[in-house]
Tab-separated table of C-alpha atoms in Angstrom:
chain	number	residue	atom	x	y	z
A	1	GLY	CA	23.803	-31.710	13.578
A	2	THR	CA	23.572	-34.892	15.623
A	3	THR	CA	25.506	-38.057	14.865
A	4	TYR	CA	23.919	-41.320	16.011
A	5	THR	CA	26.118	-44.368	16.525
A	6	ILE	CA	25.577	-47.832	18.001
A	7	ARG	CA	28.303	-48.807	20.467
A	8	LEU	CA	28.804	-51.457	23.136
A	9	LEU	CA	30.188	-48.937	25.631
A	10	PRO	CA	28.925	-46.768	27.147
A	11	ILE	CA	25.731	-48.798	27.386
A	12	GLY	CA	22.784	-46.756	26.149
A	13	GLY	CA	24.919	-44.313	24.175
A	14	TYR	CA	26.241	-40.880	24.916
A	15	VAL	CA	26.261	-37.327	23.554
A	16	ARG	CA	29.354	-35.701	22.106
A	17	MET	CA	29.329	-31.984	22.830
A	18	ALA	CA	30.904	-29.768	20.185
A	19	GLY	CA	34.149	-28.313	21.480
A	20	MET	CA	34.341	-30.383	24.665
A	21	GLY	CA	37.545	-31.947	23.385
A	22	GLU	CA	37.342	-35.488	24.799
A	23	ASP	CA	36.550	-37.149	21.496
A	24	MET	CA	37.441	-34.625	18.797
A	25	THR	CA	38.952	-35.738	15.487
A	26	GLU	CA	42.733	-35.394	15.536
A	27	ILE	CA	44.203	-33.476	12.580
A	28	THR	CA	47.936	-32.758	12.662
A	29	PRO	CA	50.460	-31.098	10.303
A	30	GLY	CA	51.857	-33.675	7.875
A	31	MET	CA	48.676	-35.732	7.984
A	32	PRO	CA	47.405	-37.023	4.605
A	33	LEU	CA	43.700	-36.518	3.965
A	34	SER	CA	41.315	-35.474	1.231
A	35	VAL	CA	38.870	-32.596	0.918
A	36	GLU	CA	35.684	-32.141	-1.053
A	37	LEU	CA	34.783	-28.677	-2.336
A	38	ASN	CA	31.458	-27.031	-3.096
A	39	ALA	CA	30.627	-24.913	-6.146
A	40	VAL	CA	32.381	-21.819	-4.759
A	41	GLY	CA	35.552	-23.695	-3.811
A	42	ASN	CA	34.999	-24.004	-0.069
A	43	VAL	CA	35.711	-27.250	1.779
A	44	VAL	CA	32.509	-29.071	2.747
A	45	LYS	CA	34.043	-32.447	3.680
A	46	ILE	CA	37.368	-33.422	5.222
A	47	ASN	CA	38.097	-37.137	4.923
A	48	THR	CA	40.634	-38.576	7.389
A	49	SER	CA	39.485	-42.178	6.934
A	50	LYS	CA	41.108	-44.868	4.836
A	51	LYS	CA	37.804	-46.751	4.855
A	52	VAL	CA	35.907	-44.057	2.935
A	53	GLN	CA	36.650	-42.875	-0.594
A	54	LEU	CA	35.149	-39.605	-1.861
A	55	PRO	CA	34.972	-39.730	-5.690
A	56	HIS	CA	35.425	-35.980	-6.228
A	57	SER	CA	37.851	-35.253	-3.402
A	58	ILE	CA	41.269	-33.626	-3.584
A	59	PRO	CA	44.154	-35.361	-1.779
A	60	MET	CA	46.390	-33.128	0.300
A	61	GLU	CA	48.997	-33.147	3.059
A	62	VAL	CA	48.122	-30.811	5.929
A	63	VAL	CA	50.475	-27.921	6.692
A	64	ASP	CA	48.212	-25.798	8.873
A	65	PHE	CA	44.524	-25.506	9.720
A	66	ASP	CA	41.981	-23.742	11.924
A	67	LEU	CA	38.496	-25.202	12.209
A	68	GLU	CA	37.339	-22.967	15.080
A	69	LYS	CA	38.062	-19.299	14.287
A	70	GLU	CA	39.524	-18.642	10.825
A	71	LEU	CA	38.017	-21.778	9.247
A	72	PHE	CA	40.733	-22.717	6.764
A	73	ILE	CA	42.961	-25.639	5.869
A	74	LYS	CA	46.369	-25.286	4.198
A	75	GLY	CA	48.465	-27.989	2.607
A	76	TYR	CA	50.200	-29.560	-0.346
A	77	VAL	CA	47.718	-30.655	-3.004
A	78	ASN	CA	48.294	-33.798	-5.082
A	79	GLY	CA	51.801	-34.257	-3.645
A	80	ASN	CA	53.065	-30.869	-4.908
A	81	GLU	CA	55.272	-29.694	-2.032
A	82	GLU	CA	56.466	-26.621	-3.922
A	83	GLU	CA	53.172	-24.788	-3.491
A	84	GLU	CA	50.914	-24.434	-0.454
A	85	THR	CA	47.201	-24.248	-1.203
A	86	VAL	CA	44.771	-22.622	1.215
A	87	TYR	CA	41.082	-23.564	1.214
A	88	LYS	CA	38.345	-21.799	3.132
A	89	VAL	CA	36.324	-24.283	5.201
A	90	ASP	CA	32.536	-23.964	5.174
A	91	HIS	CA	30.948	-23.226	8.567
A	92	ASP	CA	28.824	-26.394	8.311
A	93	ALA	CA	31.535	-28.641	6.874
A	94	THR	CA	31.892	-32.211	8.106
A	95	ILE	CA	34.828	-34.446	9.017
A	96	ILE	CA	34.900	-38.144	8.233
A	97	GLU	CA	36.720	-39.781	11.127
A	98	SER	CA	39.114	-42.726	10.884
A	99	ASP	CA	36.309	-45.200	11.664
A	100	GLY	CA	34.067	-43.725	8.955
A	101	THR	CA	31.800	-41.700	11.247
A	102	GLU	CA	30.881	-38.309	9.771
A	103	VAL	CA	30.526	-35.381	12.187
A	104	ARG	CA	30.234	-31.622	11.805
A	105	ILE	CA	33.139	-29.352	12.614
A	106	ALA	CA	32.754	-27.207	15.729
A	107	PRO	CA	33.374	-23.497	15.123
A	108	LEU	CA	33.484	-21.416	18.300
A	109	ASP	CA	29.938	-20.090	17.909
A	110	VAL	CA	28.410	-23.597	18.061
A	111	GLN	CA	30.575	-25.015	20.842
A	112	PHE	CA	29.030	-25.955	24.165
A	113	GLN	CA	30.890	-23.296	26.133
A	114	SER	CA	29.524	-20.599	23.796
A	115	ALA	CA	25.918	-21.353	24.757
A	116	LYS	CA	24.066	-19.308	27.372
A	117	LEU	CA	24.412	-20.421	30.987
A	118	SER	CA	20.728	-21.361	31.138
A	119	GLN	CA	21.097	-23.514	28.016
A	120	ARG	CA	24.155	-25.287	29.433
A	121	ILE	CA	22.319	-25.982	32.696
A	122	LEU	CA	19.354	-27.440	30.792
A	123	THR	CA	21.690	-29.548	28.653
A	124	ASN	CA	23.488	-30.970	31.685
A	125	PHE	CA	20.125	-31.655	33.346
A	126	ALA	CA	18.752	-33.366	30.231
A	127	GLY	CA	21.283	-36.230	30.388
A	128	PRO	CA	20.301	-37.579	33.822
A	129	MET	CA	16.631	-36.856	33.100
A	130	ASN	CA	16.713	-38.910	29.899
A	131	ASN	CA	18.425	-41.743	31.791
A	132	PHE	CA	15.622	-41.583	34.359
A	133	ILE	CA	12.985	-41.664	31.599
A	134	LEU	CA	14.736	-44.605	29.910
A	135	GLY	CA	14.846	-46.428	33.241
A	136	PHE	CA	11.115	-45.819	33.747
A	137	ILE	CA	10.332	-47.172	30.263
A	138	LEU	CA	12.439	-50.307	30.802
A	139	PHE	CA	11.089	-51.014	34.291
A	140	THR	CA	7.498	-50.428	33.119
A	141	LEU	CA	8.079	-52.784	30.183
A	142	ALA	CA	9.352	-55.411	32.637
A	143	VAL	CA	6.193	-54.976	34.745
A	144	PHE	CA	3.984	-55.461	31.676
A	145	LEU	CA	5.954	-58.552	30.611
A	146	GLN	CA	5.561	-60.188	34.026
A	147	GLY	CA	1.829	-59.454	33.926
A	148	GLY	CA	1.498	-56.897	36.707
A	149	VAL	CA	2.784	-55.725	40.077
A	150	THR	CA	3.131	-58.124	42.993
A	151	ASP	CA	1.287	-56.809	46.070
A	152	LEU	CA	2.704	-58.214	49.310
A	153	ASN	CA	0.705	-55.835	51.512
A	154	THR	CA	-2.630	-57.574	51.133
A	155	ASN	CA	-4.184	-60.777	52.453
A	156	GLN	CA	-5.621	-61.496	49.014
A	157	ILE	CA	-3.910	-64.399	47.241
A	158	GLY	CA	-2.919	-64.711	43.607
A	159	GLN	CA	-2.611	-67.761	41.390
A	160	VAL	CA	-3.244	-71.141	43.014
A	161	ILE	CA	-1.066	-73.957	41.669
A	162	PRO	CA	-3.205	-76.826	40.294
A	163	ASN	CA	-3.096	-80.063	42.330
A	164	GLY	CA	-1.279	-78.323	45.179
A	165	PRO	CA	-2.441	-78.446	48.814
A	166	ALA	CA	-4.263	-75.098	48.509
A	167	ALA	CA	-6.074	-76.110	45.317
A	168	GLU	CA	-7.078	-79.501	46.728
A	169	ALA	CA	-8.452	-77.811	49.865
A	170	GLY	CA	-10.604	-75.471	47.763
A	171	LEU	CA	-8.642	-72.201	47.869
A	172	LYS	CA	-9.148	-70.078	44.764
A	173	GLU	CA	-7.360	-67.172	43.153
A	174	ASN	CA	-8.389	-63.770	44.601
A	175	ASP	CA	-9.594	-65.297	47.890
A	176	LYS	CA	-8.851	-63.145	50.945
A	177	VAL	CA	-7.283	-65.144	53.770
A	178	LEU	CA	-8.707	-63.578	56.941
A	179	SER	CA	-7.082	-65.950	59.441
A	180	ILE	CA	-5.118	-69.182	59.827
A	181	ASN	CA	-5.649	-71.130	63.066
A	182	ASN	CA	-7.313	-68.019	64.538
A	183	GLN	CA	-4.278	-65.835	63.743
A	184	LYS	CA	-5.249	-62.754	61.727
A	185	ILE	CA	-3.687	-62.397	58.296
A	186	LYS	CA	-3.091	-58.856	57.049
A	187	LYS	CA	-0.391	-59.366	54.418
A	188	TYR	CA	1.321	-62.107	52.434
A	189	GLU	CA	4.218	-62.361	54.888
A	190	ASP	CA	1.795	-63.301	57.695
A	191	PHE	CA	0.426	-66.035	55.434
A	192	THR	CA	3.808	-67.535	54.480
A	193	THR	CA	5.213	-67.358	58.028
A	194	ILE	CA	2.471	-69.594	59.435
A	195	VAL	CA	2.461	-71.984	56.473
A	196	GLN	CA	6.239	-72.465	56.499
A	197	LYS	CA	6.256	-73.264	60.229
A	198	ASN	CA	3.664	-76.030	59.859
A	199	PRO	CA	4.684	-78.637	57.268
A	200	GLU	CA	2.237	-81.560	57.069
A	201	LYS	CA	0.056	-80.074	59.832
A	202	PRO	CA	-3.628	-79.325	59.092
A	203	LEU	CA	-4.359	-75.584	59.225
A	204	THR	CA	-7.781	-73.965	59.502
A	205	PHE	CA	-8.164	-71.170	56.942
A	206	VAL	CA	-10.970	-68.607	57.117
A	207	VAL	CA	-11.279	-66.981	53.700
A	208	GLU	CA	-13.539	-64.354	52.175
A	209	ARG	CA	-14.892	-65.088	48.723
A	210	ASN	CA	-17.498	-62.968	46.937
A	211	GLY	CA	-18.321	-61.226	50.223
A	212	LYS	CA	-18.909	-64.486	52.126
A	213	GLU	CA	-16.669	-66.209	54.662
A	214	GLU	CA	-15.712	-69.869	54.262
A	215	GLN	CA	-13.660	-72.213	56.424
A	216	LEU	CA	-11.189	-74.590	54.773
A	217	THR	CA	-8.626	-77.074	56.055
A	218	VAL	CA	-5.276	-76.904	54.276
A	219	THR	CA	-2.344	-79.229	54.994
A	220	PRO	CA	0.970	-77.776	53.770
A	221	GLU	CA	3.305	-80.203	52.049
A	222	LYS	CA	6.880	-80.310	53.283
A	223	GLN	CA	9.803	-78.987	51.287
A	224	LYS	CA	13.551	-79.059	52.002
A	225	VAL	CA	15.226	-75.651	51.725
A	226	GLU	CA	18.894	-75.445	52.755
A	227	LYS	CA	18.743	-78.272	55.327
A	228	GLN	CA	15.485	-76.875	56.705
A	229	THR	CA	12.019	-78.352	56.263
A	230	ILE	CA	9.254	-75.831	55.619
A	231	GLY	CA	5.591	-75.949	54.669
A	232	LYS	CA	4.242	-75.029	51.252
A	233	VAL	CA	0.671	-74.837	49.950
A	234	GLY	CA	1.167	-73.705	46.333
A	235	VAL	CA	-0.068	-70.118	46.320
A	236	TYR	CA	1.429	-67.055	44.617
A	237	PRO	CA	1.129	-63.487	45.931
A	238	TYR	CA	-1.679	-61.335	44.597
A	239	MET	CA	-0.785	-59.390	41.464
A	240	LYS	CA	-2.279	-56.053	40.408
A	241	THR	CA	-2.910	-56.108	36.672
A	242	ASP	CA	-4.676	-52.782	36.026
A	243	LEU	CA	-2.905	-50.109	33.953
A	244	PRO	CA	-2.439	-47.497	36.738
A	245	SER	CA	-0.836	-50.125	38.995
A	246	LYS	CA	1.539	-51.223	36.231
A	247	LEU	CA	2.607	-47.620	35.588
A	248	MET	CA	3.048	-46.980	39.306
A	249	GLY	CA	5.086	-50.184	39.508
A	250	GLY	CA	7.419	-48.857	36.816
A	251	ILE	CA	7.797	-45.563	38.690
A	252	GLN	CA	8.435	-47.319	42.008
A	253	ASP	CA	11.065	-49.635	40.512
A	254	THR	CA	12.783	-46.634	38.905
A	255	LEU	CA	12.825	-44.723	42.200
A	256	ASN	CA	14.120	-47.780	44.065
A	257	SER	CA	16.904	-48.240	41.526
A	258	THR	CA	17.823	-44.548	41.697
A	259	THR	CA	17.888	-44.683	45.497
A	260	GLN	CA	20.207	-47.703	45.418
A	261	ILE	CA	22.574	-45.883	43.055
A	262	PHE	CA	22.777	-42.863	45.375
A	263	LYS	CA	23.313	-45.156	48.369
A	264	ALA	CA	26.135	-46.923	46.544
A	265	LEU	CA	27.723	-43.586	45.635
A	266	GLY	CA	27.351	-42.407	49.223
A	267	SER	CA	29.068	-45.528	50.511
A	268	LEU	CA	32.147	-44.607	48.479
A	269	PHE	CA	32.602	-41.599	50.753
A	270	THR	CA	31.335	-43.036	54.051
A	271	GLY	CA	32.812	-46.529	53.734
A	272	PHE	CA	36.405	-45.519	54.415
A	273	SER	CA	37.687	-46.125	57.936
């Protein structure tokens, strides 16, 4: 069985492997608990929690137990320390932990180390793969929420801010800026570099619109950025809004994030002097 819980840490959740031992319920001799039996007298629930009350359970104090091989629990029932009672534990019995979480016991045959090597390899691979898939879903969702993927490798412009210098000069969304002051424009960086260097100076734009070239004069307004005055015309980069581009944007962001993680891990080993 699989137990699902919502927790703050680790973020995104985790998988508890049967028999791995890091997070197994602690049962010790002398521990008070209660057990619930099935019709044939086998234990089907072991309650170690004070938060949960089982109406038909039997209280007992643990003397000995084995939940991996022999599958039994021995103890004093109802406070009678003169007689030890032994119950057989069902293979699929569950334990209610101190916080109220109910999990299955882990007999040897269902523990992680009892699985075939190929199954263990696939299980270990599935964790990182699911994290990668989750990352792709989240990054793709972010792309959809922002409306598309910003393309900085084109001379086509995106949204033009109303009443800005570009809008007043006649620039329109999706125009292709071929040149500014006879300097060829191939990508958005070329565009911004020239504009920022020329605050309040008229610039001659040659743009392509609907297959035709037009010439416009745009005067960037000045803007103070960290003690430096730059030019600004009020234009956003072009954004791809088609479905394939959005999906590819999610993939690219996921790959970039994964690459940064591996670089950070690598720096832990290469950063020592």
